[in-house]
Coordinates of C-alpha atoms in Angstrom, one line a residue:
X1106 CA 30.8 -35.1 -46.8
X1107 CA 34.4 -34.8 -46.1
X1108 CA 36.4 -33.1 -43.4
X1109 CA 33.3 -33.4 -40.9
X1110 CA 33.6 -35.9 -37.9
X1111 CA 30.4 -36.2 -35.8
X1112 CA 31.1 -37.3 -32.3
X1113 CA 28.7 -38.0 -29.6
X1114 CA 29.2 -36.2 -26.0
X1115 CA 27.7 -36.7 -22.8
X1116 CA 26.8 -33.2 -20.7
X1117 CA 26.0 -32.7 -17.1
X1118 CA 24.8 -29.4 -16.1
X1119 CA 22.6 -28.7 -12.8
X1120 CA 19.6 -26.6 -13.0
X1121 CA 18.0 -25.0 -10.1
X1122 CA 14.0 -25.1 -10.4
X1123 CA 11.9 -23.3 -7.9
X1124 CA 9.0 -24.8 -6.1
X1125 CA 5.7 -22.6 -6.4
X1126 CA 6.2 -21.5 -2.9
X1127 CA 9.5 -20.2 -3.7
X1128 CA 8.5 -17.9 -6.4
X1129 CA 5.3 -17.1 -4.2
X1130 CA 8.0 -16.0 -1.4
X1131 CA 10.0 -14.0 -4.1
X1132 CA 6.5 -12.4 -5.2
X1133 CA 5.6 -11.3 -1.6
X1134 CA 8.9 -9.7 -0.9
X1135 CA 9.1 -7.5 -3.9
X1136 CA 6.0 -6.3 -2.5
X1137 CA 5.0 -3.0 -0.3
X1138 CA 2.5 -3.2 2.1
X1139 CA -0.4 -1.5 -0.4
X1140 CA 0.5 -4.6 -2.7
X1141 CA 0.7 -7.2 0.2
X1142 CA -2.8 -6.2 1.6
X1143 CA -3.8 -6.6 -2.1
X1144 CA -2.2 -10.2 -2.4
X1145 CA -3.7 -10.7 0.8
X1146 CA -7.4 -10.5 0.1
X1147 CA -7.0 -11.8 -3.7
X1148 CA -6.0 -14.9 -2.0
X1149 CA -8.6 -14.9 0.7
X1150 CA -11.2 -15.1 -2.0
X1151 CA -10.0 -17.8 -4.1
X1152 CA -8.7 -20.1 -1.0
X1153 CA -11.3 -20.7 2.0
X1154 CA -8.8 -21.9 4.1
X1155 CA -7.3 -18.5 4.2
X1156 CA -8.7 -15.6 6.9
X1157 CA -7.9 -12.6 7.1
X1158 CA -8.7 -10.5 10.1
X1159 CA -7.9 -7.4 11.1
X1160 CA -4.6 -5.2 10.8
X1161 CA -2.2 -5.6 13.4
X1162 CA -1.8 -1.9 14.5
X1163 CA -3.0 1.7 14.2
X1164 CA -2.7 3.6 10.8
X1165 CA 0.3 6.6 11.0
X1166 CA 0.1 7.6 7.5
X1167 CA 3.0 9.7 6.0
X1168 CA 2.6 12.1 3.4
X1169 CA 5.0 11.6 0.4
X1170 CA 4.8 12.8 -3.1
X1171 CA 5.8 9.2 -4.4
X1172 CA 4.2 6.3 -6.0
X1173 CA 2.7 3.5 -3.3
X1174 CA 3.9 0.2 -4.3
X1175 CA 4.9 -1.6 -7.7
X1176 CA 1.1 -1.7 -8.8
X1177 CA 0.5 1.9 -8.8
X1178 CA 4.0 2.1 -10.8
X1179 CA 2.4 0.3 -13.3
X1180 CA 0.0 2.6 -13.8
X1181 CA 1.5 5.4 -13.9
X1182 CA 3.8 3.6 -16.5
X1183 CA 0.9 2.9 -18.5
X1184 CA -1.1 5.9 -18.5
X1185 CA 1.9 8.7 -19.2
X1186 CA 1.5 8.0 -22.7
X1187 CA -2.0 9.0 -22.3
X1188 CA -2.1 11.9 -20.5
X1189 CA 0.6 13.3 -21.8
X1190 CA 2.1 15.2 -18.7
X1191 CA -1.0 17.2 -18.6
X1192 CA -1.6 17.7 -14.7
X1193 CA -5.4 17.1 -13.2
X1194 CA -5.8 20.1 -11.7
X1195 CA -9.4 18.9 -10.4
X1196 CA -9.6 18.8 -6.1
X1197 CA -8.8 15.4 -5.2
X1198 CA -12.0 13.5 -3.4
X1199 CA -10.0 12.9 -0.4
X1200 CA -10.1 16.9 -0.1
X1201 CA -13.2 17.3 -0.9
X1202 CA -14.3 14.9 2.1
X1203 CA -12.1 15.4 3.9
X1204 CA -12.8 20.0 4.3
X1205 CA -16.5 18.5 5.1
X1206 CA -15.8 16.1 7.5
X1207 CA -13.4 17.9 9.8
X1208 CA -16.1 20.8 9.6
X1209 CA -18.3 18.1 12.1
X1210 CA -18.6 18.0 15.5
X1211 CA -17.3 14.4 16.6
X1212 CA -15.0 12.4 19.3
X1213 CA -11.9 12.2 18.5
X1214 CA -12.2 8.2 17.5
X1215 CA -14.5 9.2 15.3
X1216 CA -12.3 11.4 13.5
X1217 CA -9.2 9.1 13.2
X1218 CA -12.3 6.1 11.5
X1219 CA -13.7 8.9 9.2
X1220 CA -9.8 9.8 8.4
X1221 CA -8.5 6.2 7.3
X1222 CA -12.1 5.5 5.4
X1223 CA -11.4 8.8 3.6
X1224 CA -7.6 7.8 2.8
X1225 CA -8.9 3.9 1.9
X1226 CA -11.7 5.0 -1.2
X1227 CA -10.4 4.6 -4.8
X1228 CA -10.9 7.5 -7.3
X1229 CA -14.5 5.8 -7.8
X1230 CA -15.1 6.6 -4.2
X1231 CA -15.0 2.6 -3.2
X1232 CA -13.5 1.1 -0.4
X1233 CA -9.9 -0.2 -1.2
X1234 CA -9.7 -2.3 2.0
X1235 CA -12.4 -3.8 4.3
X1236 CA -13.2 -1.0 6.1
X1237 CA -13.0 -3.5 9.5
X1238 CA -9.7 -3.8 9.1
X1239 CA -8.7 0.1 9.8
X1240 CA -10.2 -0.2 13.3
X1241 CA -7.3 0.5 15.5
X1242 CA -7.5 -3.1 18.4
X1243 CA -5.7 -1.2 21.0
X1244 CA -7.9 1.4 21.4
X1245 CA -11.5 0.1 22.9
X1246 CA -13.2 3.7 21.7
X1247 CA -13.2 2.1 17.8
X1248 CA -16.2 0.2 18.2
X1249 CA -17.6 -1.5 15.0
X1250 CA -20.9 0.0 15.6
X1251 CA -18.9 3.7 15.6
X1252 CA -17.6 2.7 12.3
X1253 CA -20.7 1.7 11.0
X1254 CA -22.1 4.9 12.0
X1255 CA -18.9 7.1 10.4
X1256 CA -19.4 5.4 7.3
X1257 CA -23.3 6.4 7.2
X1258 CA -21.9 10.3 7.6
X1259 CA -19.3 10.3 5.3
X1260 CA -22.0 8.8 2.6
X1261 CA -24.3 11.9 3.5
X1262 CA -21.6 14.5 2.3
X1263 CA -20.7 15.4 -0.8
X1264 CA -21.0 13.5 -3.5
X1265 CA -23.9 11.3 -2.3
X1266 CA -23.2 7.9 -1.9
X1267 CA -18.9 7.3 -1.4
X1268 CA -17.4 5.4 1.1
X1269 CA -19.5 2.6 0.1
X1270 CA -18.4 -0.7 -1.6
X1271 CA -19.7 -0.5 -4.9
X1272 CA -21.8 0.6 -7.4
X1273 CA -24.9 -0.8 -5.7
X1274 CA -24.6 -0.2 -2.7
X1275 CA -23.6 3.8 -3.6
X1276 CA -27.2 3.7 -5.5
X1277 CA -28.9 2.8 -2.3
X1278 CA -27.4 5.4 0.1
X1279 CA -28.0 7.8 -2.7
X1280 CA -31.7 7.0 -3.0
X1281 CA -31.9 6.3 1.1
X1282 CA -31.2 9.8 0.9
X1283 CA -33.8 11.3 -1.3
X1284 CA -37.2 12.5 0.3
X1285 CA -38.4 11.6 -3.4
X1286 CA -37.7 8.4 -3.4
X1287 CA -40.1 6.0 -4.5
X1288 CA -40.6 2.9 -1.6
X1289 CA -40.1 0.6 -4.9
X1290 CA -36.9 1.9 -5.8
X1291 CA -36.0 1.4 -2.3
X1292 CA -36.9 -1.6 -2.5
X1293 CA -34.2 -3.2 -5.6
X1294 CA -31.6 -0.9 -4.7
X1295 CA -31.9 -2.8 -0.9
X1296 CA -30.7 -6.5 -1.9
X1297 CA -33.1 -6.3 -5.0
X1298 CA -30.4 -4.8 -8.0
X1299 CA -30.7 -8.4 -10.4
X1300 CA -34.3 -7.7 -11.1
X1301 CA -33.4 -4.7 -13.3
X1302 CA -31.6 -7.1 -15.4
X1303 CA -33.3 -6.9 -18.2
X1304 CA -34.3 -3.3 -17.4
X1305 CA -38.1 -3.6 -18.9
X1306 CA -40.8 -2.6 -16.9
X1307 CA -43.1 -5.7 -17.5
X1308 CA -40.2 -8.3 -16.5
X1309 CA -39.4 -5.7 -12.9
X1310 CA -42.9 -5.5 -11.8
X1311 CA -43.2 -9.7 -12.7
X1312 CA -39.8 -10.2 -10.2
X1313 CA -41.1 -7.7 -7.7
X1314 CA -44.7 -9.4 -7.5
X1315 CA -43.3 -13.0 -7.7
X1316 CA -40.9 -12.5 -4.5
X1317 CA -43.6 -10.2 -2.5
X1318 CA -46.3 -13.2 -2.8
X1319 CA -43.3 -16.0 -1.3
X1320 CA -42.2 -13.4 0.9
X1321 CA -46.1 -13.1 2.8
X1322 CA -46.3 -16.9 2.5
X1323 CA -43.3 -17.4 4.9
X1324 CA -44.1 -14.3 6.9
X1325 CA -48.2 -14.7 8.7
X1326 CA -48.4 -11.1 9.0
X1327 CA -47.3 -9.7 6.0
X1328 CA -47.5 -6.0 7.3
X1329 CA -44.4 -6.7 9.2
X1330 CA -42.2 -7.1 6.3
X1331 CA -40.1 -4.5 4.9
X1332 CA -41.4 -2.5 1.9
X1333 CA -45.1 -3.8 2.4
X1334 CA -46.5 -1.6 0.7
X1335 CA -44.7 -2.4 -2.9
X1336 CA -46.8 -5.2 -4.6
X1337 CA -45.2 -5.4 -8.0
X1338 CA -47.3 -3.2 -10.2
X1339 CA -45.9 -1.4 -13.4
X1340 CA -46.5 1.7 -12.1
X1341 CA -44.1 1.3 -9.3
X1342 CA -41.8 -0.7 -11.6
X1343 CA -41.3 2.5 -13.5
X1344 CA -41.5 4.6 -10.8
X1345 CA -38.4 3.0 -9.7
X1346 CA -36.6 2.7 -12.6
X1347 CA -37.1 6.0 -13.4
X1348 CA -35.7 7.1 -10.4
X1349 CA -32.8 5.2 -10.5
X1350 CA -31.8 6.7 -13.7
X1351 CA -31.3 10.1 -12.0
X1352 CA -28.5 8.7 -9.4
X1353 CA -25.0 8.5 -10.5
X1354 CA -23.2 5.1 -10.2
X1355 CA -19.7 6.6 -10.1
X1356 CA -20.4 9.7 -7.5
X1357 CA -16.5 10.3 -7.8
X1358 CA -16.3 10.8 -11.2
X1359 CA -16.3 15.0 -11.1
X1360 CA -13.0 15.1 -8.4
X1361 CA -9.4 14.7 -9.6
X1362 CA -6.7 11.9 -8.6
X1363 CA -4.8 12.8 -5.1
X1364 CA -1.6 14.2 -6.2
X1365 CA -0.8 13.2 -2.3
X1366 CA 0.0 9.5 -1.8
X1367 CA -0.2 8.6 1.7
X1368 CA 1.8 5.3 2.7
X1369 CA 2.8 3.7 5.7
X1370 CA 6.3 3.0 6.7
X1371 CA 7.5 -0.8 6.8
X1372 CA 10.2 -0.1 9.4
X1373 CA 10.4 2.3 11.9
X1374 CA 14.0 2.6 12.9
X1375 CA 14.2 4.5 17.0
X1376 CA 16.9 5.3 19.0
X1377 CA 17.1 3.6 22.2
X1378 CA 18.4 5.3 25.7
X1379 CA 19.6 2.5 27.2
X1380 CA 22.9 0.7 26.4
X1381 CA 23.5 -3.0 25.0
X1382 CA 26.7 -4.8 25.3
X1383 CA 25.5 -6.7 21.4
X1384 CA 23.4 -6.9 18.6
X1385 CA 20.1 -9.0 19.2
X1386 CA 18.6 -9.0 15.3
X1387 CA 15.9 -10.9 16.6
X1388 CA 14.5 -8.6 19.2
X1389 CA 15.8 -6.0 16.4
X1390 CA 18.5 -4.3 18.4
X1391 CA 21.3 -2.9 17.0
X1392 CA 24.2 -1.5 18.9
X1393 CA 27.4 0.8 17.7
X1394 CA 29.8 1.7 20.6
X1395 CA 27.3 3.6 23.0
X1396 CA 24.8 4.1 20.7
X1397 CA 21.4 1.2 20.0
X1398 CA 18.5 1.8 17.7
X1399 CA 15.5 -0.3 17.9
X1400 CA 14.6 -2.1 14.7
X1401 CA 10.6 -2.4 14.6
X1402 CA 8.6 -4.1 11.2
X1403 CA 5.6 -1.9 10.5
X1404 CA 2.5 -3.8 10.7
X1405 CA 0.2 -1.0 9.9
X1406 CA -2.4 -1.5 7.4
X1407 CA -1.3 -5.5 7.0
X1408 CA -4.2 -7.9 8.0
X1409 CA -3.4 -10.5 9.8
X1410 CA -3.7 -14.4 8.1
X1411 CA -4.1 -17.4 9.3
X1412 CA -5.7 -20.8 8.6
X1413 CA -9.2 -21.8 8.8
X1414 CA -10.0 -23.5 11.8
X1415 CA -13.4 -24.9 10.5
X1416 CA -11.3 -26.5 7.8
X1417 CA -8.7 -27.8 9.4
X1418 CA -11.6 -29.7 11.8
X1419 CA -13.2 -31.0 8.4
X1420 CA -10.1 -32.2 7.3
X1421 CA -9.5 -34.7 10.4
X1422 CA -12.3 -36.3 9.1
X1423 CA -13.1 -38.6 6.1
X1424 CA -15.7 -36.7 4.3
X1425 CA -16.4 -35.9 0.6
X1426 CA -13.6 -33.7 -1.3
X1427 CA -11.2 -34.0 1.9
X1428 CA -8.4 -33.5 -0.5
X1429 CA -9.4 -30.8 -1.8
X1430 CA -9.8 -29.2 1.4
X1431 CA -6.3 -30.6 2.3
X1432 CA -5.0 -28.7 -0.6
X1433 CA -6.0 -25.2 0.3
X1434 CA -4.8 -25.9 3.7
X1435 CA -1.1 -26.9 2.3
X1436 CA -1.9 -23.5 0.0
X1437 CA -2.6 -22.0 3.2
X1438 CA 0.1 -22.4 5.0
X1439 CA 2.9 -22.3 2.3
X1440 CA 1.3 -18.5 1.8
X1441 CA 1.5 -17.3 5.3
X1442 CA 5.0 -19.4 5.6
X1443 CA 6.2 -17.1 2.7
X1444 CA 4.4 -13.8 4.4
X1445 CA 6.7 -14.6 7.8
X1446 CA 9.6 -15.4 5.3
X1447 CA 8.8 -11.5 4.1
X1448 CA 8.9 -10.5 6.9
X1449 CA 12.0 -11.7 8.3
X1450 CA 14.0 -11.1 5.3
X1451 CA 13.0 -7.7 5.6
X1452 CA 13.6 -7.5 9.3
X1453 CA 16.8 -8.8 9.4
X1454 CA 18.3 -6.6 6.1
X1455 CA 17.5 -3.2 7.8
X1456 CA 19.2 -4.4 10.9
X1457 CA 21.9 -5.2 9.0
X1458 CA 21.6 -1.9 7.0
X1459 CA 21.6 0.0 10.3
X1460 CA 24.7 -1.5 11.9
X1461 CA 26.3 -0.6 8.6
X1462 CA 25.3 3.1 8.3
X1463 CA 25.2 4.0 12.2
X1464 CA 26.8 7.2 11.2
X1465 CA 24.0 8.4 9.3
X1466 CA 21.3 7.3 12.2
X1467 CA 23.7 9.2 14.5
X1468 CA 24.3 12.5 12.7
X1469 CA 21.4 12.0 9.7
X1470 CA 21.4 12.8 6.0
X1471 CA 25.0 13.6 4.4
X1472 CA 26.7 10.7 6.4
X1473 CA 26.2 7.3 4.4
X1474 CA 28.7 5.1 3.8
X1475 CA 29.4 2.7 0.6
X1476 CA 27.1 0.2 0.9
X1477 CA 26.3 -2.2 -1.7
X1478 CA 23.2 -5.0 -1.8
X1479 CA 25.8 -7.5 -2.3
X1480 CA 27.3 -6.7 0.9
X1481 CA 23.8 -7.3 2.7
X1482 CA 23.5 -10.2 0.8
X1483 CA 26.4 -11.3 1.8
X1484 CA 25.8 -10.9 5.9
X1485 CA 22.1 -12.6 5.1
X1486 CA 23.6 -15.5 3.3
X1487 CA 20.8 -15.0 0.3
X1488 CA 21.1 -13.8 -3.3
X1489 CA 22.0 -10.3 -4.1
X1490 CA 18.3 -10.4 -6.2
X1491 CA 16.9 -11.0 -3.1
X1492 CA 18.0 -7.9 -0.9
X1493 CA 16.8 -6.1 -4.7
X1494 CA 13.5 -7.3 -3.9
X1495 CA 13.5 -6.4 -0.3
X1496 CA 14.2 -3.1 -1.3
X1497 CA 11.5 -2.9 -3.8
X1498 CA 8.6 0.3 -2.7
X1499 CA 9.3 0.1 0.5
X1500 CA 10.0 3.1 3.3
X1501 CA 12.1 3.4 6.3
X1502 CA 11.3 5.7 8.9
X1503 CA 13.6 7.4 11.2
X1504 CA 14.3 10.4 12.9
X1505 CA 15.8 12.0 9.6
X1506 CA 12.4 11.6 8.1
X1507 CA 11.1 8.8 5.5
X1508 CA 13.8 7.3 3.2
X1509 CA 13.8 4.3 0.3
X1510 CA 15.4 1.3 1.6
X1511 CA 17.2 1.8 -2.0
X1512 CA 18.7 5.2 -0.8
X1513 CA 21.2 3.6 1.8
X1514 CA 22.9 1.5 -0.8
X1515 CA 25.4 3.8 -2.5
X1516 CA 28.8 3.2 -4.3
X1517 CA 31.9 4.1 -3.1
X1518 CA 33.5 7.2 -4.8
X1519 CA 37.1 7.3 -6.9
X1520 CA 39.6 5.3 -4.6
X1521 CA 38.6 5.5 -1.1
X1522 CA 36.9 2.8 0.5
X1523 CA 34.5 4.8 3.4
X1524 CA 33.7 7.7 0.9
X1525 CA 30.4 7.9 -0.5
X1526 CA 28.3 9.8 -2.9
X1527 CA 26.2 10.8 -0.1
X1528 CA 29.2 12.5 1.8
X1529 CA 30.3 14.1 -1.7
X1530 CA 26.8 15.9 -2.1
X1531 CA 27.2 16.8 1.2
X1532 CA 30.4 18.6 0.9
X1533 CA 29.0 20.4 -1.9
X1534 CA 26.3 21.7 -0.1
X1535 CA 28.5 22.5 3.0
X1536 CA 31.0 24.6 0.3
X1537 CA 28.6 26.3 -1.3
X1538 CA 26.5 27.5 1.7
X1539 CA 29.7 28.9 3.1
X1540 CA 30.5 31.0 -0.1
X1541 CA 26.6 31.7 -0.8
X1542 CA 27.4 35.5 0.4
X1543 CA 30.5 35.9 -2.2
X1544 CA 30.0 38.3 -5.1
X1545 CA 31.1 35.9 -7.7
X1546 CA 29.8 32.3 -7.1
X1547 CA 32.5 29.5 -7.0
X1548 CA 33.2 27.2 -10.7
X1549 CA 32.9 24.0 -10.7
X1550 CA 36.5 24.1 -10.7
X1551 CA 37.2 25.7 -7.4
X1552 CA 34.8 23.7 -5.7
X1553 CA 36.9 20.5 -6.8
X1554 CA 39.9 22.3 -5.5
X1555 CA 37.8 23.1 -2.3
X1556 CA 36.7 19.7 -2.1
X1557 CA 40.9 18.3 -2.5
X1558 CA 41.6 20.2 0.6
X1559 CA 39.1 18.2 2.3
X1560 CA 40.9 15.5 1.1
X1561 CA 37.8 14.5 -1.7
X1562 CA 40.0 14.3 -4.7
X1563 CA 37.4 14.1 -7.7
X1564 CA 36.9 15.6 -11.1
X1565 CA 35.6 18.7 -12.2
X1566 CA 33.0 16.7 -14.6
X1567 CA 31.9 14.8 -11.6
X1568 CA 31.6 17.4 -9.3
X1569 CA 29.1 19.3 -12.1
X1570 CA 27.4 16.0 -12.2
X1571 CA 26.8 16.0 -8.9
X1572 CA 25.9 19.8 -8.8
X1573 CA 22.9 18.7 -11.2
X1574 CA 21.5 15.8 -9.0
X1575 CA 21.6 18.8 -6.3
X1576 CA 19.3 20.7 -9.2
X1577 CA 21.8 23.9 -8.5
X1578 CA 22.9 25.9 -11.6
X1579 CA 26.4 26.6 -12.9
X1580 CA 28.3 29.3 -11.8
X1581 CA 27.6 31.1 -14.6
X1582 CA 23.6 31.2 -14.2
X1583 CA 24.1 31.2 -11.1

């Protein structure tokens, strides 16, 4: 070959690869609470040496017509196709309950327990979260034995057999109660459900005989044991299964999806009275001339995690599979590391977010400045993908109501540096509620002219697509 010439190079290039426990933290942060209690529990059960105990503070539930985290997203993503836009015009289960249990007579702890288990069962009528964890610690009238007995009402109304954690036990508080039913069906729905597996009545009454006989060996008076009087014949074995055919496994399945999400905050942003001379970020204060707002992290609805202490005393000693047991602690840790990392990171952005649109927590909705996620980036010294992820399905709370963290980034608008699109939409509004009463209603036109005087010079294009993200016709529908 002629007019080639092969040369060999040398290349250095430097490649960043992330540690497990970074893209763990990353994960986490992306995440709103609904997902994080999620994460939470999915790691519980594959790592002992995590516990989870119970949430940090009281349920204050918003209502919001929005999605709850990146999961239900998903779903929703997933299942448009599907349904085809056709609306499930079916009451919701948590309405159906709900009408019934306000109807009873009860203390008002009681009612705030049968609210959050209400607001916690899926659309199969399961519990989402351990039903422990709703009990509000601050307030000593939430007893776990008041729970216990909220959760044995709300199974009694209608349908039969929600508010429990699956399909068996639904079956049992179903059959518990039915004045019909058989003391054998009682019997394996209780702690008994793998000896209709296979369902034939020869190989049921075999299983029910077989533990009945070991049972009265280890008990001397065998009339003291539950369900004495089944012994295991085939009778009772069909009997029971019989019965059990008549109960429904899914007692949800007649009741429609909540078009209501309900979703707690992650940061509750509050004025404060008192004065500071400067910003604290880690106490969460912010200050602007006269003017402080408290910056508080929600920790509604989040369990709290920590590390096994039973583990971390096995691990001091030199005992069979102690690395393994020092793994899942390292696991351990690194997760609730990256849970305080998620928390922080959050923490620190809104305060930063706050001092930079003060005038909208002064005067509210209409007042935000240009503010980009590079700029808060910027002040928290991470990636720009990072404040993205921050910002990812979660809610701030204020006194101007419940916003996305996403809706106090904005762009600035044509060339001036403290005008937003915010303040533009806001104009608008202002402009045409003052002409609302005129004959003929203003072009898009004269409301750029209007908006010029204000000293808002933009186009007449932009301002009708502005008019449409305020979902107000043209002048000449109008």
């Amino acid at each position: 070959m002629t007019g080639f010439e092969l040369k060999q190079q040398q290349k250095q290039t430097q490649v960043q690869i992330m540690s497990q426990k970074q893209i763990q933290s990353l994960e986490l942060l992306a995440m709103g609470n609904m997902d994080l209690c999620k994460a939470v529990y999915d790691e519980a059960e594959k790592n002992p040496a995590v516990t989870v105990g119970h949430t940090r503070g009281p349920s204050d539930y918003t209502r919001v017509t929005s999605s709850t985290g990146a999961a239900a997203e998903l779903a929703s993503e997933n299942f448009q196709a599907a349904l085809e836009a056709k609306a499930d015009e079916r009451m919701s289960l948590q309405d159906h309950l709900l009408s019934q249990f306000r109807s009873q007579r009860m203390s008002d702890a009681q009612r705030k327990i049968g609210e959050r288990l209400i607001y916690n069962l899926n659309d199969k009528g399961f519990h989402i979260l351990a039903p422990e964890s709703l009990l509000d610690k601050n307030d000593p009238s939430q007893t776990p034995a008041l729970l216990k007995e909220t959760i044995l009402l709300i199974q009694q109304l209608d349908p039969v057999g929600t508010c429990t954690s699956g399909t068996e036990e639904s079956l049992f508080a179903q059959a518990r109660l039915r004045e019909d039913a058989p003391q054998s069906a009682l019997f394996i729905l209780d702690g008994h459900f793998d000896f209709l597996d296979p369902p034939k009545i020869d190989r049921i009454a075999k299983k029910i005989k077989q533990f009945q006989k070991e049972r009265a060996q280890m008990i001397a008076d065998s009339a003291d044991q539950k369900y004495a009087s089944v012994t295991g014949t085939e009778q009772e074995a069909e009997e029971a299964l019989k019965f059990i055919r008549t109960l429904d496994p899914f007692p949800a399945r007649n009741f429609g999806s909540s078009g209501t999400h309900y979703i707690a905050p992650d940061i509750f942003i509050e004025p404060l009275a008192q004065s500071f001379d400067a910003d604290n970020f880690d106490k969460g204060i912010v200050t602007y001339g006269d003017r402080a707002w408290l910056v508080r992290l929600s920790q509604d609805n989040v369990p709290i995690v920590t590390v096994n202490p039973e583990l971390q005393k096995l691990a001091s000693k030199e005992t069979p599979g102690s690395e393994k047991i020092q793994e899942n602690l390292k696991q351990a840790r690194d997760f609730i590391e990256s849970i305080k990392y998620r928390e922080s990171t959050i923490h620190r952005a809104c305060c930063i977010i706050v001092k930079k649109q003060h005038e909208f927590f002064e005067k509210g909705p209409g007042h935000l400045s240009p503010l980009r996620q590079s700029d808060v980036a910027a002040e928290l010294g991470v990636h720009e993908t990072t404040v993205s992820r921050m910002a990812n399905s979660k809610f701030l709370q204020c006194e101007w109501g419940l916003f996305d963290i996403k809706y106090f980034f904005t762009n600035q608008v044509a060339d001036k540096a403290d005008l937003s699109r915010d303040n533009i939409l806001h104009e608008i509004k202002k402009i045409l509620a003052q002409n609302a009463g005129n004959t003929k209603p203003l072009s898009d036109q004269k409301i750029a002219d209007e908006l010029e005087k204000r000293g808002i010079k933009i186009a007449r294009r932009t301002v009708a697509k502005y008019r449409a993200n305020l979902s107000i016709e043209s002048s000449y529908t109008r």
